[in-house]
Short mmCIF file of C-alpha atoms in Angstrom, two decimals:
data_model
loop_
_atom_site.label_atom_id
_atom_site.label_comp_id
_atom_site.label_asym_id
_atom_site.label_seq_id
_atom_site.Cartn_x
_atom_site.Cartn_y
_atom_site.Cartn_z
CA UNK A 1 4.64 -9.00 -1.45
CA UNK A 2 5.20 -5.60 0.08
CA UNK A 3 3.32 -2.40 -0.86
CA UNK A 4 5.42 0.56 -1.99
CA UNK A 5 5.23 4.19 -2.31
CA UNK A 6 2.25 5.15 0.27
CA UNK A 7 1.78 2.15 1.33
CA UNK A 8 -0.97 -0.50 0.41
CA UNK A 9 -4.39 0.20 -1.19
CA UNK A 10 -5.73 -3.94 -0.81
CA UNK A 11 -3.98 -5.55 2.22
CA UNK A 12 -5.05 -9.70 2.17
CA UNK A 13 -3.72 -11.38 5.46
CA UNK A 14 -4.02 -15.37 5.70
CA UNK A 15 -7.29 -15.71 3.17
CA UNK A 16 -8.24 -19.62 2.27
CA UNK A 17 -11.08 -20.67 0.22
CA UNK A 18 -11.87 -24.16 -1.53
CA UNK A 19 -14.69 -25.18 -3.82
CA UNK A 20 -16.27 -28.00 -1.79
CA UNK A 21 -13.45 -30.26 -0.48
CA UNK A 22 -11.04 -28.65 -2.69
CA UNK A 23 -8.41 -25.87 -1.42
CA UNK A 24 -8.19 -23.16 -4.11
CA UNK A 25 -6.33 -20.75 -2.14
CA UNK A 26 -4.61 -21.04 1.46
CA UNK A 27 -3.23 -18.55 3.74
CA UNK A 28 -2.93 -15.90 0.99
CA UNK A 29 -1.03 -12.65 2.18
CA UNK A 30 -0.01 -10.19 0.26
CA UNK A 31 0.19 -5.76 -0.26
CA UNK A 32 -1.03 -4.48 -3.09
CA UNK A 33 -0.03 -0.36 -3.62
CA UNK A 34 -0.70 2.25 -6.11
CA UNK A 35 0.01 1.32 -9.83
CA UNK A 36 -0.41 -2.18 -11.81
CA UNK A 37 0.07 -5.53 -10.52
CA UNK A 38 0.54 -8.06 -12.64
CA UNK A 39 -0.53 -11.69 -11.06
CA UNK A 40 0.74 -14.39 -13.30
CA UNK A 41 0.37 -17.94 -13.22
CA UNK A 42 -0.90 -21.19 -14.94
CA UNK A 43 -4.80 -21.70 -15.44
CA UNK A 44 -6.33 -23.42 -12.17
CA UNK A 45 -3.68 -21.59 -9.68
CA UNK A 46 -6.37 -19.45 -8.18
CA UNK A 47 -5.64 -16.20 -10.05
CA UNK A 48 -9.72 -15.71 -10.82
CA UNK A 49 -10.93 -16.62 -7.18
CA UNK A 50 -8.33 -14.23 -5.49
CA UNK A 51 -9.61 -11.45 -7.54
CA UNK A 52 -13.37 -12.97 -6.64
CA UNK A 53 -12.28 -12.39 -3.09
CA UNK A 54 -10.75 -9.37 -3.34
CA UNK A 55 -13.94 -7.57 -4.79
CA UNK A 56 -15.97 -9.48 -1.85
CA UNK A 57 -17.85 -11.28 -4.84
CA UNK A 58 -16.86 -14.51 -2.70
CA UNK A 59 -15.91 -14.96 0.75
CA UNK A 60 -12.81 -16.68 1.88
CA UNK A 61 -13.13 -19.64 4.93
CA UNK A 62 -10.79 -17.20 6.89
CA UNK A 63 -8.79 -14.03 6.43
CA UNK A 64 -9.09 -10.62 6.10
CA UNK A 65 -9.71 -7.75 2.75
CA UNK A 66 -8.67 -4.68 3.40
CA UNK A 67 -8.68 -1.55 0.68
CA UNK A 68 -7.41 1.58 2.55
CA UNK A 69 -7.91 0.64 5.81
CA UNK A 70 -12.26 -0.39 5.42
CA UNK A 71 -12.49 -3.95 6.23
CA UNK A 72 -14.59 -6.41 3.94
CA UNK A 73 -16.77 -7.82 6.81
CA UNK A 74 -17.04 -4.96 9.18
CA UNK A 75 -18.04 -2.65 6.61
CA UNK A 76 -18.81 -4.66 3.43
CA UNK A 77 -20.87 -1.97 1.79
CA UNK A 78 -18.35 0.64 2.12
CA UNK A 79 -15.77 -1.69 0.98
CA UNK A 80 -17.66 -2.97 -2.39
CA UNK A 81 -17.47 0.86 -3.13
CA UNK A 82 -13.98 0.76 -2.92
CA UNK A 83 -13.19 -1.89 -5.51
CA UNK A 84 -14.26 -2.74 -9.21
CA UNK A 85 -13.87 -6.27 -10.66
CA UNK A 86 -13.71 -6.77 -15.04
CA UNK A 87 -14.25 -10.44 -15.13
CA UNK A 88 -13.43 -12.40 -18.17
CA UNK A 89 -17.21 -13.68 -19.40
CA UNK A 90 -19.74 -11.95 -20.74
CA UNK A 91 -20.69 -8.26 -19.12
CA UNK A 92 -23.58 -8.53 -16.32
CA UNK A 93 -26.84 -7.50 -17.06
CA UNK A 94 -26.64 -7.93 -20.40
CA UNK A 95 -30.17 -6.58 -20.93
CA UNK A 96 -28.87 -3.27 -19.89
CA UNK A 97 -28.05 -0.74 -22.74
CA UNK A 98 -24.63 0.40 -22.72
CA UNK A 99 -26.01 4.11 -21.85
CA UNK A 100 -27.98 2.36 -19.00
CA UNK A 101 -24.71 0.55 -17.31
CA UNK A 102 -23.30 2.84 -17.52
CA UNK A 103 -25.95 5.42 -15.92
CA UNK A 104 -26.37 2.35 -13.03
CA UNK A 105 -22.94 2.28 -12.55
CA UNK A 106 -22.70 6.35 -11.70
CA UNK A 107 -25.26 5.35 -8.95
CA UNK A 108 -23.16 2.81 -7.65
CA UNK A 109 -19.58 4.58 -7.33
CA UNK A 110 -19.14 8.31 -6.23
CA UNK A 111 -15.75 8.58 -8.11
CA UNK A 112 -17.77 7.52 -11.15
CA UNK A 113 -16.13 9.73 -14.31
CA UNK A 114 -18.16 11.04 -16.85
CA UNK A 115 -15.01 12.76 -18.72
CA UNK A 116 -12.95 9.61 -18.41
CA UNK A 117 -16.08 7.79 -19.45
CA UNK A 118 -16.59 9.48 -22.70
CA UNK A 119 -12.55 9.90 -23.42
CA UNK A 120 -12.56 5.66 -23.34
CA UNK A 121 -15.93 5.15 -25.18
CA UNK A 122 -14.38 7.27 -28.25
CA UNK A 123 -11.24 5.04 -27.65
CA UNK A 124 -12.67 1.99 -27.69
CA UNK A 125 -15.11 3.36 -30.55
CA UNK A 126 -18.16 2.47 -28.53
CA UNK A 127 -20.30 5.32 -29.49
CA UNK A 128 -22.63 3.41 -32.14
CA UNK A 129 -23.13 0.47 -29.32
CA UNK A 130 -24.16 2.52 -26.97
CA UNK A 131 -27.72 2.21 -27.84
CA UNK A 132 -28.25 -1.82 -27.99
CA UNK A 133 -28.67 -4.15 -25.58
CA UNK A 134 -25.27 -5.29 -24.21
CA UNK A 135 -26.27 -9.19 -24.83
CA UNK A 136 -26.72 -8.65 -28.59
CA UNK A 137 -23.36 -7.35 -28.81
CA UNK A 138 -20.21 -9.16 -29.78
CA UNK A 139 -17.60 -10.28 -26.94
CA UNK A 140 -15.02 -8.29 -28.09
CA UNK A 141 -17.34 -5.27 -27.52
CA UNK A 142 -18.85 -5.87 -24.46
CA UNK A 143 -15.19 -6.86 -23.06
CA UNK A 144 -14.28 -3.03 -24.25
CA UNK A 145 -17.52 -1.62 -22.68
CA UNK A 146 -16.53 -3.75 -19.46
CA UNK A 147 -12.86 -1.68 -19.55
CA UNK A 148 -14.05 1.71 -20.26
CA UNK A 149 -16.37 0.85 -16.76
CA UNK A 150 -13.73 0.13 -15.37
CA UNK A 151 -11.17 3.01 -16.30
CA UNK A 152 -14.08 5.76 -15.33
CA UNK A 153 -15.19 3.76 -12.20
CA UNK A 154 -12.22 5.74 -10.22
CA UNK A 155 -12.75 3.37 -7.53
CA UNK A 156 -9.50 2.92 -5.16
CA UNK A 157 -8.93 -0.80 -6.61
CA UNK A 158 -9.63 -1.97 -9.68
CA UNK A 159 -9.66 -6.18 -10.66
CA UNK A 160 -9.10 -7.22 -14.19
CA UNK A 161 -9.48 -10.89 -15.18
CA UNK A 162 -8.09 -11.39 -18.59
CA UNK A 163 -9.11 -7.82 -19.70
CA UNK A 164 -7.03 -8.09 -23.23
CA UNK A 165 -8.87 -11.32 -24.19
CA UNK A 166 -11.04 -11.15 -27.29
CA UNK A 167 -9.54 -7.48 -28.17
CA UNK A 168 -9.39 -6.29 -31.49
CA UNK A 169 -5.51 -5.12 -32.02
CA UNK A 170 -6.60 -1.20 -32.20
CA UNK A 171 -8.72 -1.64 -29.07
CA UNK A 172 -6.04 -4.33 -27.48
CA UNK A 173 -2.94 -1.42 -28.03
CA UNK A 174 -5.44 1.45 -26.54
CA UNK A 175 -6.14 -0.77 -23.65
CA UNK A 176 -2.54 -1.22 -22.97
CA UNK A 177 -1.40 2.21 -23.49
CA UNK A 178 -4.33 3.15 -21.03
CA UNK A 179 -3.28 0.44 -18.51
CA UNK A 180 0.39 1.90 -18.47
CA UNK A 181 -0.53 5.44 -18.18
CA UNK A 182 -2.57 4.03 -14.99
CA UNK A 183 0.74 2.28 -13.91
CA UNK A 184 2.62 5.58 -14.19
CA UNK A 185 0.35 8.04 -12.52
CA UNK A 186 -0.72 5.13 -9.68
CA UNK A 187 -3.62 6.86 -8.44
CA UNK A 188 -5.22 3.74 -8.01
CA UNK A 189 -4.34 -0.23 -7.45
CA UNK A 190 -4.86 -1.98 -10.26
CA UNK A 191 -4.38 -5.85 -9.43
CA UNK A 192 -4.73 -7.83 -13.31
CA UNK A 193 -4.49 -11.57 -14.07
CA UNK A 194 -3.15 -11.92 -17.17
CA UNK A 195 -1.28 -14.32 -19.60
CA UNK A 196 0.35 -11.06 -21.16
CA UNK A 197 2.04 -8.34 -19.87
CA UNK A 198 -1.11 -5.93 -19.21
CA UNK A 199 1.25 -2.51 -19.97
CA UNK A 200 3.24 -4.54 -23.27
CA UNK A 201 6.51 -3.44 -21.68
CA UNK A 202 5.75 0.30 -21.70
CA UNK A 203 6.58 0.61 -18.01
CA UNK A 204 7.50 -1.99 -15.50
CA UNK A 205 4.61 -3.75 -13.34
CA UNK A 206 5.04 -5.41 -10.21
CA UNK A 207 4.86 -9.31 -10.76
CA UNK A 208 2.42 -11.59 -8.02
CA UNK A 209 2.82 -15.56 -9.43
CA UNK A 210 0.75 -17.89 -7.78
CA UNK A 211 0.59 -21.50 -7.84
#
């Protein structure tokens, strides 16, 4: 796959990685550039560990991350900066309040923002959560507390596994419309595994299908 535009945001070059004695992935390559990516393919292709190894929540038996030059091992701090992963289970730290995430995730990212953060909690109608525990909210909820991280993280790659799963359909066509307003603007690289189209046809994504 071959970045476009400005070039690539996440360069992968020849990554592998296998649970135990089983190859997942093997001599991935790929460019990923400003603007959503849409990686397709059946369950158990691999679609969940490449984004894993993307964010540098795993590491791959051999091959290189890249996001905007800053390489994964040689500067894996730096790198983790650069990237935000929306996994498709229950949101981390769970005894957080949604006011304290979000507060520890400001800490975490310098591009963290607070306007785009409050534009996507009203969006997502988050502002009565905001004061309970993450854990003893629904799944639907904390998946839409999970996406509003991730649209005000303003990190220079952003992962999304499944992000429309367990959606109501206001929140799921908000999410969408956000998604392709992200795809048209392409500030940032947005790589998503999905079973549906992540922008519902509003603009045209570049396709990845594995397996």
């Amino acid at each position: 796959m071959t970045g476009i535009g400005s070039g690539p945001v996440v360069t992968a070059s020849q990554l592998s990685f296998s649970y135990g004695n089983r190859p997942v992935i093997c001599g991935f390559t790929a460019e990923f550039s400003r603007g959503v990516t849409w990686v397709q393919g059946a369950n158990g292709c691999g679609k969940s560990t490449l984004l894993k190894l993307l964010a540098g929540a795993l590491e791959p038996v051999s091959g290189i991350r890249c996001i905007n030059g800053i390489d994964a091992v040689r500067q894996p701090l730096e790198y983790r900066r650069q990237v935000f992963l929306c996994g498709p289970g229950p949101l981390p730290m769970g005894y957080l309040r949604g006011t304290e995430y979000f507060g520890f995730l400001k800490s975490l990212y310098p591009s963290f923002d607070a306007k785009v953060l409050l534009k996507h909690c009203h969006g997502f109608g988050l502002n009565d959560v905001l004061s309970q525990p993450i854990a003893t909210l629904s799944t639907g909820t904390q998946r839409k507390l999970w996406l509003t991280a991730a649209l005000a993280c303003g990190t220079a790659a952003v992962l999304l596994d499944e992000p429309l799963n367990a959606l109501d359909e206001r929140s799921l066509a908000f999410a969408q419309e956000e998604l392709d307003s992200c795809n048209r603007r392409a500030q940032q690289a947005w790589i998503v595994a999905s079973h549906a189209d992540p922008c519902n046809g509003r603009s045209a994504t570049r396709a990845l299908r594995m397996g």
